[in-house]
Short mmCIF file of C-alpha atoms and ligand atoms in Angstrom, two decimals:
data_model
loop_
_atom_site.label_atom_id
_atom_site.label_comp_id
_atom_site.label_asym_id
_atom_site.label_seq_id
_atom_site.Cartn_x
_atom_site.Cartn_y
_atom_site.Cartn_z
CA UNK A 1 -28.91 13.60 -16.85
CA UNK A 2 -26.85 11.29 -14.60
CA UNK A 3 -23.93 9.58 -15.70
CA UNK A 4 -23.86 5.65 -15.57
CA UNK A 5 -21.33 6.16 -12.91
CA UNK A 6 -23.68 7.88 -11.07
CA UNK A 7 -26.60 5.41 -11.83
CA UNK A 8 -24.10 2.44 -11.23
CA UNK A 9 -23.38 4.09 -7.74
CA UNK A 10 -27.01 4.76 -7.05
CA UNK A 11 -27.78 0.91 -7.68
CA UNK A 12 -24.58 -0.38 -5.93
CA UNK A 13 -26.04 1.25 -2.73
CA UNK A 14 -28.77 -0.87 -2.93
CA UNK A 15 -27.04 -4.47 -2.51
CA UNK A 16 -23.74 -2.96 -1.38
CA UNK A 17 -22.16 -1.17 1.94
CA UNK A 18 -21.91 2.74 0.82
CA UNK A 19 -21.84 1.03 -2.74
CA UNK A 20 -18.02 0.27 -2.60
CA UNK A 21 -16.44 -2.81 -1.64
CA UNK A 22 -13.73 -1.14 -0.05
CA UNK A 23 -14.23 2.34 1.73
CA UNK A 24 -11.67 4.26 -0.09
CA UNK A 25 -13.26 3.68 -3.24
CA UNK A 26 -16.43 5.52 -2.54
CA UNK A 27 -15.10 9.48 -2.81
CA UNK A 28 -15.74 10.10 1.24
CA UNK A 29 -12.58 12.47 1.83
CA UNK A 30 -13.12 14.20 -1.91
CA UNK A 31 -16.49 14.31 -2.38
CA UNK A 32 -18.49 13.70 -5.50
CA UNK A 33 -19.48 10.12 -6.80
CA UNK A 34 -16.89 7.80 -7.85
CA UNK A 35 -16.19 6.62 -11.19
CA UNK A 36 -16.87 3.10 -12.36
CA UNK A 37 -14.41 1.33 -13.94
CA UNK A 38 -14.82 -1.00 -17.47
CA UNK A 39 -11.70 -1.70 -18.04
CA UNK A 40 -8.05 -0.63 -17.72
CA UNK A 41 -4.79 -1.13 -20.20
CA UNK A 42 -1.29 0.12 -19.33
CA UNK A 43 -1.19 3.06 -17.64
CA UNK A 44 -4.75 4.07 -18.12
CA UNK A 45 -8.54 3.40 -16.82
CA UNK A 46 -11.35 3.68 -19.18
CA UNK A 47 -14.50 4.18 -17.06
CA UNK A 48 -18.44 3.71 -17.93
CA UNK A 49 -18.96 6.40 -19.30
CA UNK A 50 -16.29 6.28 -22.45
CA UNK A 51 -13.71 8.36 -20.40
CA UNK A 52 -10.52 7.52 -19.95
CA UNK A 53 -7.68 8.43 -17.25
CA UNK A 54 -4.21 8.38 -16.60
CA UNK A 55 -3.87 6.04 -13.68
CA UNK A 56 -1.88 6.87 -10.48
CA UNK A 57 -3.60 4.32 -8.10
CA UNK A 58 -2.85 1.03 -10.23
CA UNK A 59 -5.05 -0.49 -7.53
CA UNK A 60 -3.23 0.97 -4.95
CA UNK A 61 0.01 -0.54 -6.08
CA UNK A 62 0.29 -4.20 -7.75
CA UNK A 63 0.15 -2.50 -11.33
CA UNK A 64 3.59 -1.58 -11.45
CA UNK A 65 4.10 -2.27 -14.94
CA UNK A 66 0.81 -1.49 -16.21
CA UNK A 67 -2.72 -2.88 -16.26
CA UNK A 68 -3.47 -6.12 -18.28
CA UNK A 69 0.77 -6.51 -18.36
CA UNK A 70 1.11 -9.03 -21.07
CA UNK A 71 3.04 -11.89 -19.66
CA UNK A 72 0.96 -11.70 -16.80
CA UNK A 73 -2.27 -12.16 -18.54
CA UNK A 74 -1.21 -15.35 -20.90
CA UNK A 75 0.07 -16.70 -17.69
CA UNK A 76 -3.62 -16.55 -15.91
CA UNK A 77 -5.08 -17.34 -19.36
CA UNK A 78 -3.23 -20.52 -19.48
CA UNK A 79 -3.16 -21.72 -16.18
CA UNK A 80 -7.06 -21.23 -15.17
CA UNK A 81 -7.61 -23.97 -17.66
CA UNK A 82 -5.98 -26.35 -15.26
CA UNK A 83 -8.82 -25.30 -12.94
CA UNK A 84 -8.53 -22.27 -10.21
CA UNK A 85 -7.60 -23.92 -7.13
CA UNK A 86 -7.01 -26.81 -5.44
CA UNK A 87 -7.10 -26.70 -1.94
CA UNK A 88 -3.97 -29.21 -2.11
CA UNK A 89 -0.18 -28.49 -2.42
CA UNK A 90 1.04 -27.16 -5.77
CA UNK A 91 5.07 -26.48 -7.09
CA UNK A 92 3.72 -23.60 -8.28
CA UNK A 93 3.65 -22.73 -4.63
CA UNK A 94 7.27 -23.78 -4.18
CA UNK A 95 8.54 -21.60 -7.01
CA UNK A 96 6.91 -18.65 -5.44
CA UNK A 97 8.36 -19.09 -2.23
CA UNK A 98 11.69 -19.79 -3.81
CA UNK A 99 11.24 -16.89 -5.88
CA UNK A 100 10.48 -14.65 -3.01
CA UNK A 101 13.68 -15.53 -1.07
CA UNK A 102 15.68 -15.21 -4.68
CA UNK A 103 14.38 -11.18 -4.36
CA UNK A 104 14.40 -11.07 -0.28
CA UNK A 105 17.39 -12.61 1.17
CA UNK A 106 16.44 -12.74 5.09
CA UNK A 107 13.59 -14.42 4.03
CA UNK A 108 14.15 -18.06 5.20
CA UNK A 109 10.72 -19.24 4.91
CA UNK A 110 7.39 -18.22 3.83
CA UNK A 111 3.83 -18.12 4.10
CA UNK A 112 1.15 -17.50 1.17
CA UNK A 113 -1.89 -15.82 2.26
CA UNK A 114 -4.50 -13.69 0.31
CA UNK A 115 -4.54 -10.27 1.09
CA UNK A 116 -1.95 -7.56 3.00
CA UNK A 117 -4.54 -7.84 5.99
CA UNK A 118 -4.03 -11.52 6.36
CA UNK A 119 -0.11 -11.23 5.99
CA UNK A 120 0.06 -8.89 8.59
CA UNK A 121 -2.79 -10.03 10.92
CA UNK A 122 -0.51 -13.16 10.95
CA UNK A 123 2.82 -11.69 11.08
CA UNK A 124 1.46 -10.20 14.84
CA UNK A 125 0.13 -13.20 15.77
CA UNK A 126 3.18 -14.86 15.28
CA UNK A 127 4.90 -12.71 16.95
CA UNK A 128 3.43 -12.71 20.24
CA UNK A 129 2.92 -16.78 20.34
CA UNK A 130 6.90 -16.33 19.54
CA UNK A 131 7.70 -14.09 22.27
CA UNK A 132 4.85 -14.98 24.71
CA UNK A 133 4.00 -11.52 24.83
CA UNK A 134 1.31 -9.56 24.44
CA UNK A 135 1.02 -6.42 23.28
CA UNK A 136 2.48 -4.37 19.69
CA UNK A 137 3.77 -1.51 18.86
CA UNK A 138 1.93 0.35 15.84
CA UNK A 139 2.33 3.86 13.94
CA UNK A 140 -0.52 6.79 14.35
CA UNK A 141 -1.40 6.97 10.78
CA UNK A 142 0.24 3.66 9.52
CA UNK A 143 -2.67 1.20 7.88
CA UNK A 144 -1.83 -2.66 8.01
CA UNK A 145 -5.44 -3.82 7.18
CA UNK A 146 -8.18 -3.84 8.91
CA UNK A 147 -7.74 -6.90 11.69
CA UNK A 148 -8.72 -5.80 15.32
CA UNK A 149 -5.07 -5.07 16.30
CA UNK A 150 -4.48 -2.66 13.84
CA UNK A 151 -7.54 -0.22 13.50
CA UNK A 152 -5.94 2.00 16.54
CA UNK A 153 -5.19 5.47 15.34
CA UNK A 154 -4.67 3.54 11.83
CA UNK A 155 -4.16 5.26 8.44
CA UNK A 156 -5.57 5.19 4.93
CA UNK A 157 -9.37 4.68 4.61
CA UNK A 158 -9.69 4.92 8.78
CA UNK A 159 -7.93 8.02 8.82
CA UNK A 160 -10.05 9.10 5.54
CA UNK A 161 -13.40 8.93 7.62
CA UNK A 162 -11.83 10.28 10.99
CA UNK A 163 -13.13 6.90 12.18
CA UNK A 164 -11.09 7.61 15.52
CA UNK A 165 -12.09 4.15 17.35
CA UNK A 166 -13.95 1.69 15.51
CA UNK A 167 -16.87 0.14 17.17
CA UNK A 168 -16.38 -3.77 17.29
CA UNK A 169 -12.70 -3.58 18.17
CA UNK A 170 -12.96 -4.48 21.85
CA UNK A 171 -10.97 -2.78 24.53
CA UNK A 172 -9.57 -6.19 25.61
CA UNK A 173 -7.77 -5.99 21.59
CA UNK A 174 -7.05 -2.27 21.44
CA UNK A 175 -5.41 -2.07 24.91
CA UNK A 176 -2.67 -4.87 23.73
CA UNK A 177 -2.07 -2.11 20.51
CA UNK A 178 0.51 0.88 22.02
CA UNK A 179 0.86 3.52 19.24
CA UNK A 180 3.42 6.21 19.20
CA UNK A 181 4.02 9.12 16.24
CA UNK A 182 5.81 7.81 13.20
CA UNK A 183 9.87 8.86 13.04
CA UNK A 184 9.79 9.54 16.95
CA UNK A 185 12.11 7.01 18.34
CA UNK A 186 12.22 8.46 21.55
CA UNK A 187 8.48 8.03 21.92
CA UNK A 188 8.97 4.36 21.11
CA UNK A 189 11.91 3.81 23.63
CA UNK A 190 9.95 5.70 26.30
CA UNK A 191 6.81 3.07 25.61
CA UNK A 192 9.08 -0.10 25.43
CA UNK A 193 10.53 1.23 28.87
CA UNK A 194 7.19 1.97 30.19
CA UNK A 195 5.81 -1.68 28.92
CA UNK A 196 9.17 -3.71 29.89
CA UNK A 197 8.64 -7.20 28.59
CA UNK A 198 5.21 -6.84 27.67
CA UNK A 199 5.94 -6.00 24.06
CA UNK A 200 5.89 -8.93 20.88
CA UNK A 201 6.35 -7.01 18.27
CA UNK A 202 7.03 -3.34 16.60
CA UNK A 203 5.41 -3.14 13.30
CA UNK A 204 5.84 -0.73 10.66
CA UNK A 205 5.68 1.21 7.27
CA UNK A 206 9.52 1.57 6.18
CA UNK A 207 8.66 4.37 3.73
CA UNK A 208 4.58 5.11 5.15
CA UNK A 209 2.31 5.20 2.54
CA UNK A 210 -1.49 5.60 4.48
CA UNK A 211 -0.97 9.14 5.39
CA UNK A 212 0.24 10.39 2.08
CA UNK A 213 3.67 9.11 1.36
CA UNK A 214 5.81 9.95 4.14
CA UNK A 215 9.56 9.07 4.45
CA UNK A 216 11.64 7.88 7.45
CA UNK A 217 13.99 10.38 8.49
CA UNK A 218 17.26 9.14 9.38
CA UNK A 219 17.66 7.30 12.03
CA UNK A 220 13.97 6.11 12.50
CA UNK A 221 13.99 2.92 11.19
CA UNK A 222 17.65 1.94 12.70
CA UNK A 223 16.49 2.75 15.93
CA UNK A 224 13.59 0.80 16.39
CA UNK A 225 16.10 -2.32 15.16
CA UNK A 226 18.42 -1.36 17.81
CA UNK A 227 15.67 -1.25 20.23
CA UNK A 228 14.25 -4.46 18.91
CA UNK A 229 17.58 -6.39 19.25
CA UNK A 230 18.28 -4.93 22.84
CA UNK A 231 14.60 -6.09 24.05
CA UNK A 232 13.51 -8.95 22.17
CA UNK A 233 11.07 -7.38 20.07
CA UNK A 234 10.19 -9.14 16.92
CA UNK A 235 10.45 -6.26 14.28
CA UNK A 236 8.04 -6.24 11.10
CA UNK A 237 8.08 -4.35 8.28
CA UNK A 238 4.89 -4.17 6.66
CA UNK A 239 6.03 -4.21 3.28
CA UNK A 240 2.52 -4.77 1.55
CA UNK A 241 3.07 -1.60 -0.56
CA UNK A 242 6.91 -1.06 -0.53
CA UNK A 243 7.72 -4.83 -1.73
CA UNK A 244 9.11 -5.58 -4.54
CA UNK A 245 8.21 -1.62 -5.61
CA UNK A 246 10.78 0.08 -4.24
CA UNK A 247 13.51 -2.26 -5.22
CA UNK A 248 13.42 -5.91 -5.75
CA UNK A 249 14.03 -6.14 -2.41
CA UNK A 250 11.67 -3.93 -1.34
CA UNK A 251 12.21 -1.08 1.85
CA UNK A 252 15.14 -3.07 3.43
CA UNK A 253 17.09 -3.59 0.07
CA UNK A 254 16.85 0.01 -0.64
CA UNK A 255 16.65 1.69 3.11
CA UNK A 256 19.78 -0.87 4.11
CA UNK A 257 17.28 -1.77 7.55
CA UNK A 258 16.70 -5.76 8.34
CA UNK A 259 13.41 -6.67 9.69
CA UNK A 260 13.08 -10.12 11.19
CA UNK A 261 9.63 -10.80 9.60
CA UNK A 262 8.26 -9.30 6.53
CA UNK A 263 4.30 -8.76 5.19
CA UNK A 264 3.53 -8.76 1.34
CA UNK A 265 1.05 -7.58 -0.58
CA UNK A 266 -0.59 -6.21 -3.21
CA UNK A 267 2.82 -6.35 -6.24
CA UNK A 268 3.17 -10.16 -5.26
CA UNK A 269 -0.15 -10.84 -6.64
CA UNK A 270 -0.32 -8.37 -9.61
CA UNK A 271 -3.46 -7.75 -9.27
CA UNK A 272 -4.67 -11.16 -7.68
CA UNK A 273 -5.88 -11.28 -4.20
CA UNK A 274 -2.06 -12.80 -2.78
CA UNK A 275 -0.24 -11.55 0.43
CA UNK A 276 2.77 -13.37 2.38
CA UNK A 277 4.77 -13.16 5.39
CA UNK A 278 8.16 -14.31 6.11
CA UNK A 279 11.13 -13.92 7.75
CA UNK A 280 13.72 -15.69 10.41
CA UNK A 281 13.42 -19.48 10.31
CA UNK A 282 13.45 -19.43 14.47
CA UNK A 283 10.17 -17.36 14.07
CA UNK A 284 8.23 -18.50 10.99
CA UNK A 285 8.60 -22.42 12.14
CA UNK A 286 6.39 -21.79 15.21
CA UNK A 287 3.66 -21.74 12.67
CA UNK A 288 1.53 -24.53 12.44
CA UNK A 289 1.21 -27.07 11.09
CA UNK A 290 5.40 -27.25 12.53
CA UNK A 291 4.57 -25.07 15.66
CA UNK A 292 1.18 -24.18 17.37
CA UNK A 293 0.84 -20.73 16.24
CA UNK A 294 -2.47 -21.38 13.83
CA UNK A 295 -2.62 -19.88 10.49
CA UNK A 296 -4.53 -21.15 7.28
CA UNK A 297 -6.45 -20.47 4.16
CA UNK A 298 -8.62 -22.49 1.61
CA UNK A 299 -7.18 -20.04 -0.76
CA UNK A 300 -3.90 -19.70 -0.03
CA UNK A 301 -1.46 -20.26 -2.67
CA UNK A 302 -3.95 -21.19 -5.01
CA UNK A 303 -2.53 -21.84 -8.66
CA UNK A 304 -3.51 -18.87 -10.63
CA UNK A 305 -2.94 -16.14 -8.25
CA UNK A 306 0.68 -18.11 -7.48
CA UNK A 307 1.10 -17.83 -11.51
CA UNK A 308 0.12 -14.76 -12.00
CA UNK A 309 2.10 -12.88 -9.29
CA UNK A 310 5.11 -14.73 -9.89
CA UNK A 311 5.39 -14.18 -13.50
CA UNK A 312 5.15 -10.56 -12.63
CA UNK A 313 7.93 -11.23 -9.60
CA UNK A 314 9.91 -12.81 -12.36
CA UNK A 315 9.93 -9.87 -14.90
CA UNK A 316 10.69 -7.34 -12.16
CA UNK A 317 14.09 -9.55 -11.34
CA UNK A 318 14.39 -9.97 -14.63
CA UNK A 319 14.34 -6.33 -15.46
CA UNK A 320 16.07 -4.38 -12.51
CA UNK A 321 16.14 -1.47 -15.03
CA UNK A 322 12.78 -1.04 -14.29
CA UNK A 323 13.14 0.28 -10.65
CA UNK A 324 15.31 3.44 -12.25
CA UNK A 325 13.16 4.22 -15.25
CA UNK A 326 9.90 4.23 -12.57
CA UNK A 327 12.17 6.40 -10.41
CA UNK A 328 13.33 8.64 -12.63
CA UNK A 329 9.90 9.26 -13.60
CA UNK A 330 8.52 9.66 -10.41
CA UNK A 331 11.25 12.09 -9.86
CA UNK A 332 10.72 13.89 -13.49
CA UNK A 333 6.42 14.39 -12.18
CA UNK A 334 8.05 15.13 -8.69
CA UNK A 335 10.21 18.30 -10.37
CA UNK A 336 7.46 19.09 -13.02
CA UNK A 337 4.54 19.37 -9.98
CA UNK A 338 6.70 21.23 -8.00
CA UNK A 339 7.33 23.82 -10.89
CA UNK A 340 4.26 23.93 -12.15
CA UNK A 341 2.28 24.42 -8.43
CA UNK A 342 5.12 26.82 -7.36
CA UNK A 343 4.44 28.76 -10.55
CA UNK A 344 0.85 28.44 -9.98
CA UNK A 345 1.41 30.64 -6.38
CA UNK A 346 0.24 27.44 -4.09
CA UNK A 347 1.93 26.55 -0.41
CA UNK A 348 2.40 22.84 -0.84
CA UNK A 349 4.99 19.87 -0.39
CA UNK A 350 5.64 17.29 -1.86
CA UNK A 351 6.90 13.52 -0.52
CA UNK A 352 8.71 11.16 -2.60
CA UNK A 353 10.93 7.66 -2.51
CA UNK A 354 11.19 5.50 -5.67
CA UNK A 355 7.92 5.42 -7.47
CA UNK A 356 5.91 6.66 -4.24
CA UNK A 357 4.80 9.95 -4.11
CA UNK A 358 2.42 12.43 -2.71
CA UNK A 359 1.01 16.67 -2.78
CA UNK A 360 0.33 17.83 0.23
CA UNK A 361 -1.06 21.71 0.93
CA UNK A 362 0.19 23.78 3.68
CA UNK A 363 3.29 25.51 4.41
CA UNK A 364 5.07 22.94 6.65
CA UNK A 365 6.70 19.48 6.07
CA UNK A 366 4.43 15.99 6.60
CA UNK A 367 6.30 13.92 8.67
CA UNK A 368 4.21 11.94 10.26
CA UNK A 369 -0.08 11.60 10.70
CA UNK A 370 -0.50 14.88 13.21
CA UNK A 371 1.62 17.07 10.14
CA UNK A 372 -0.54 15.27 7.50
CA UNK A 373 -3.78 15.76 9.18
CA UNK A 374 -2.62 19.71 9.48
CA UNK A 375 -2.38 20.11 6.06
CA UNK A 376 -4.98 21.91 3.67
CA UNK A 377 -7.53 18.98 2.91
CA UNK A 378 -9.88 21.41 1.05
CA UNK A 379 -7.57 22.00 -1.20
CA UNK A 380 -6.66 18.79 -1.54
CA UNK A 381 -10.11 18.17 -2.68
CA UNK A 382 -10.04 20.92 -5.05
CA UNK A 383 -7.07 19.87 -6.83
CA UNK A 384 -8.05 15.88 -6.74
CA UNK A 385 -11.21 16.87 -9.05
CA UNK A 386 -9.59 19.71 -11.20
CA UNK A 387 -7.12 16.44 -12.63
CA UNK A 388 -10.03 14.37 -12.68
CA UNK A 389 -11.77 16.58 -14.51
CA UNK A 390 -8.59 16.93 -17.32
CA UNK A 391 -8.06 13.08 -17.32
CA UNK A 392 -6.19 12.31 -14.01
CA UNK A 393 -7.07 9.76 -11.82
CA UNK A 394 -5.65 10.61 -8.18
CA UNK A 395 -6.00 8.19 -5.16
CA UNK A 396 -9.48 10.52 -3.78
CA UNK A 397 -7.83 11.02 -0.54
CA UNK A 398 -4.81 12.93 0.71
CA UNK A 399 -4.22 9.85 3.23
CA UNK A 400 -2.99 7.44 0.51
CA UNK A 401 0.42 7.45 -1.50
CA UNK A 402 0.82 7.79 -5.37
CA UNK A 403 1.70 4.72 -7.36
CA UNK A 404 3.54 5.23 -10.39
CA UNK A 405 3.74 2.13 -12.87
CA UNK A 406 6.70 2.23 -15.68
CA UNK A 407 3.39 1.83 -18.12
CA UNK A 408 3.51 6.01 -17.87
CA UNK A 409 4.36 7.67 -20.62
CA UNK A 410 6.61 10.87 -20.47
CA UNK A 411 4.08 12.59 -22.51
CA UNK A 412 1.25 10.84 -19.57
CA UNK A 413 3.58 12.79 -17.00
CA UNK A 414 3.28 16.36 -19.46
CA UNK A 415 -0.14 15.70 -19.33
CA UNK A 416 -0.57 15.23 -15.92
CA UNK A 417 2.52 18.31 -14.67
CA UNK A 418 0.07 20.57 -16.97
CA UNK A 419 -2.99 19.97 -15.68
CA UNK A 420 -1.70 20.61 -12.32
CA UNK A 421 -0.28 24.11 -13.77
CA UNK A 422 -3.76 24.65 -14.46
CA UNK A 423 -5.00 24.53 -11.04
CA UNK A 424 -6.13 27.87 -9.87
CA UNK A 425 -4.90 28.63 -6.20
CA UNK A 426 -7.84 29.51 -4.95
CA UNK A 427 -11.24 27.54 -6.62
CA UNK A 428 -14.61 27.32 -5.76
CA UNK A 429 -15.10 23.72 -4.85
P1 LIG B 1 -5.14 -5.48 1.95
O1 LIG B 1 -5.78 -6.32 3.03
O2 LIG B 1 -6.00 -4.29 1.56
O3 LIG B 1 -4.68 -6.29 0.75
O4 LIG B 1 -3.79 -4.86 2.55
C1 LIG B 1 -3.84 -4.12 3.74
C2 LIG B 1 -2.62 -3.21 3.80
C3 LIG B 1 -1.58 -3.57 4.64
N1 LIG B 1 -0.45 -2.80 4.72
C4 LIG B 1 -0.33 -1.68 3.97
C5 LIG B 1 0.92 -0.86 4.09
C6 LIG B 1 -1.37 -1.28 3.10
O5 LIG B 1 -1.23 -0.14 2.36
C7 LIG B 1 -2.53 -2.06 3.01
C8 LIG B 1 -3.70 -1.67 2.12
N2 LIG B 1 -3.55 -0.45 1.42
C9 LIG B 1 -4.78 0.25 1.09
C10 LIG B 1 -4.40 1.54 0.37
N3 LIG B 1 -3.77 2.46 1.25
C11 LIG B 1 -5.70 -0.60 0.30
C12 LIG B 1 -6.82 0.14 -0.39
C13 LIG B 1 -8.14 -0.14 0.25
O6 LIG B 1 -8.22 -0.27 1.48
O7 LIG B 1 -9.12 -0.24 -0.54
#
C-alpha cells in the first residue's frame, strides 16, 4: 500500500522535473521518497498522510518564528485585497528599504528582487560593471543560487548530486568564476596575486551554510576585507541565509566584518518569494535606471511580499530577545545531541553559530567542502530517516545547515535530543 506521499511523488513525476520544484526537495542524497506537505503551523509540518513533524528546515530559513506567524499572516490577508501587485512604485516599497537600513547600517541603498539567486546574480553583476573587471572570487562548497557564475564547485543541492560541472554553464562564464577552499586566505591572496586586476568581486558565506553549517575561523573573513580594500575588490557577503537570522544585523552585526554590498534572502520575505541587495551608495547607484548596470523585475517589490516580509522584519527589531532565546536553544539541542550521540558510541561533530547548526559523522572537524565531503554520508542517511521516522524533519542532505525557529518548544528539542539517543551506531539502512 503506498502512501499518498508516495502516490503524490509518483504523479508529480509526470508533469514535473524529478517531481520537485527544487532539487533538494526530492530525497537524492538520503534516499527514500519525500514527504508531501499539507500544511505547516509553528514549529511543525503536517504532511499528507496525517503525520506530523518537528520542523528544522522552516523552508530553509525564512520561518524563524514559526510557520503561519500570526502578524505575518493578517498582514498578507489584508493587503492581497488591495490586489497582488502592481508593476508600479509602492511606499510599501520605501518602508522596506528604510526598514532594511534601520537593521543594516552600511546599507545606503537598496534593491528588491525576488529570490536569493536574483540578489546575488545582481550583486556580481554589479560588481564587475563597477570595477570594469571581470572575473569573481567564489567558495568550493558555498551555494549563491543557481545563475551561471555561481554553479562552479557550488554547494547545497549541486554538491548534493556531485553535479561537478553543470552542462549549460559555458566555459566563457565558468572561466571568469576563480574558486579557492573556504577559511584559506592564503589561497585567496595567492589567486588575487595570480589574477592582478582582473578580479570584481569576492563573494561569500560569512557563517557557510551549503556544506553543512560551517563557521569562519578567525581571521577568514577579516582577511579577505583587508585584501579587498588593498586591491579594489568589491566584497559581498551573501547573506541570503545569515540575514536578519543571526542578529538583526545579520553576519556582519554579529561577526564585527563590513562587506561593501550585501544579498538577502529567504527571512526578508518570510516565506514570500523576496531577495535584496545593497550596500555602498558609490556602488549600488551604478544601477540602472541611475547608472547602466541593468537590473529589473515585474515582480520586484510587489505589495504583499513587501508586507509580509516587513512585518516579520519589524517583529524581529522589535523583539531583539528573540535572537538569544533561538540561540540558547540552538545551543541547549547543540549540548543535548552531543550527549546523547556521544552516549550513543558515534564519531561525529557538530557545527553551530546562533540558530545554525549541523551533525556531521567522522572523526575530524568540517571546515570547509573537502572536510565535509570526507565525512560519513551513509550515516548521515541513516540517522536523517531514523528522526524522520520518530517525527523529525531534517534538511535530507548533510550539505545544508539546520534552521532553528523560536516556534520550538523545549519539550520539541527533548523530543528531538531523544530520538537522536535512539539512533543505533551502526543500522542497516
Ligand atoms: P534562492 O534563489 O533559492 O532564494 O536563494 C539562493 C541562495 C543564495 N545564497 C545562499 C547562501 C543560499 O543558501 C541560497 C539558497 N539556499 C538553498 C538551501 N541551501 C535553497 C533551497 C533550495 O535550493 O531548494
Amino acid at each position: 500500500m503506498f502512501s499518498r506521499s508516495q502516490q503524490l511523488f509518483h504523479r508529480a513525476q509526470q508533469s514535473i522535473p524529478g517531481g520537485v520544484n527544487s532539487p533538494v526537495r526530492a530525497f537524492g542524497q538520503v534516499g527514500g521518497s519525500p514527504l508531501f506537505i499539507k500544511r505547516a503551523a509553528g514549529a511543525y509540518l503536517y504532511d499528507e498522510d496525517g503525520h506530523h513533524y518537528i520542523d528544522y528546515i522552516g523552508s530553509w530559513g525564512p520561518m524563524i518564528l514559526g510557520h503561519a506567524y500570526g502578524p505575518v499572516v493578517e498582514a498578507i490577508r489584508e493587503k492581497v485585497y488591495d490586489s497582488t501587485s502592481y508593476g508600479a512604485p509602492t511606499e510599501l516599497e520605501i518602508e522596506m528599504a528604510e526598514q532594511i537600513k534601520s537593521m543594516v547600517p552600511n546599507v545606503d541603498l537598496v534593491r528588491m528582487v525576488s529570490s536569493g539567486t536574483e540578489a546575488c546574480m545582481s550583486a556580481i553583476r554589479l560588481a564587475r560593471g563597477y570595477t570594469g573587471r571581470n572575473k569573481i572570487i567564489k567558495f568550493e562548497g558555498c551555494y549563491h543560487g543557481h545563475a551561471d557564475s555561481f554553479l562552479v564547485k557550488a554547494g547545497s543541492g549541486v554538491a548534493t548530486y556531485g553535479i561537478q560541472t553543470v552542462p549549460g554553464v559555458t566555459a566563457g562564464v565558468s572561466n571568469d568564476t576563480l574558486t579557492c577552499a573556504y577559511n584559506d586566505v592564503a589561497a585567496v591572496q595567492q589567486m588575487v596575486q595570480q589574477h592582478a586586476g582582473e578580479i570584481a568581486a569576492i563573494i561569500v558565506e560569512p557563517v557557510a551554510g551549503n556544506m553543512g553549517c560551517v563557521l569562519p575561523q578567525p581571521g577568514f573573513l577579516e582577511g579577505l576585507r583587508q585584501l579587498c580594500d588593498a586591491e579594489g575588490i568589491v566584497f559581498i557577503f551573501d547573506e541570503v541565509m545569515t540575514g536578519f537570522r543571526l542578529a538583526p544585523g545579520g553576519a556582519q552585526e554579529r561577526l564585527g566584518v563590513q562587506a561593501d554590498l550585501i544579498s538577502f534572502g529567504k527571512v526578508i520575505g518570510a516565506g514570500l518569494p523576496v531577495g535584496a541587495f545593497g550596500g555602498k551608495r558609490a556602488i549600488m547607484e551604478c544601477i540602472a535606471p541611475l547608472g547602466k548596470v541593468y537590473q529589473a523585475g515585474t515582480l520586484s517589490g510587489n505589495p504583499v511580499a513587501m508586507i509580509a516580509g516587513l512585518t516579520l522584519l519589524r517583529e524581529l527589531q522589535a523583539r531583539p530577545a528573540v535572537y538569544e532565546e533561538l540561540e540558547a536553544k540552538t545551543v541547549y539541542l547543540r549540548n543535548g545531541l552531543d550527549a546523547a550521540l556521544t552516549a550513543g558510541g558515534h564519531t561525529f561533530t557538530i557545527n553551530q553559530l546562533g540558530s545554525m547548526i549541523s551533525v556531521h559523522f567522522g572523526p575530524h572537524a568540517v571546515v570547509d567542502f573537502a572536510t565535509a565531503a570526507a565525512t560519513d554520508i551513509d550515516r548521515f542517511k541513516a540517522f536523517f530517516h531514523h528522526m524522520l521516522q520518530r517525527g523529525i524533519y531534517l534538511p535530507p542532505s548533510a550539505y545544508e545547515s539546520w534552521f532553528l525557529s523560536n516556534a520550538l518548544s523545549y519539550d520539541d528539542l527533548d523530543v528531538t535530543i531523544a530520538a537522536a539517543a535512539a539512533f543505533p551506531v551502526t543500522s542497516a539502512r
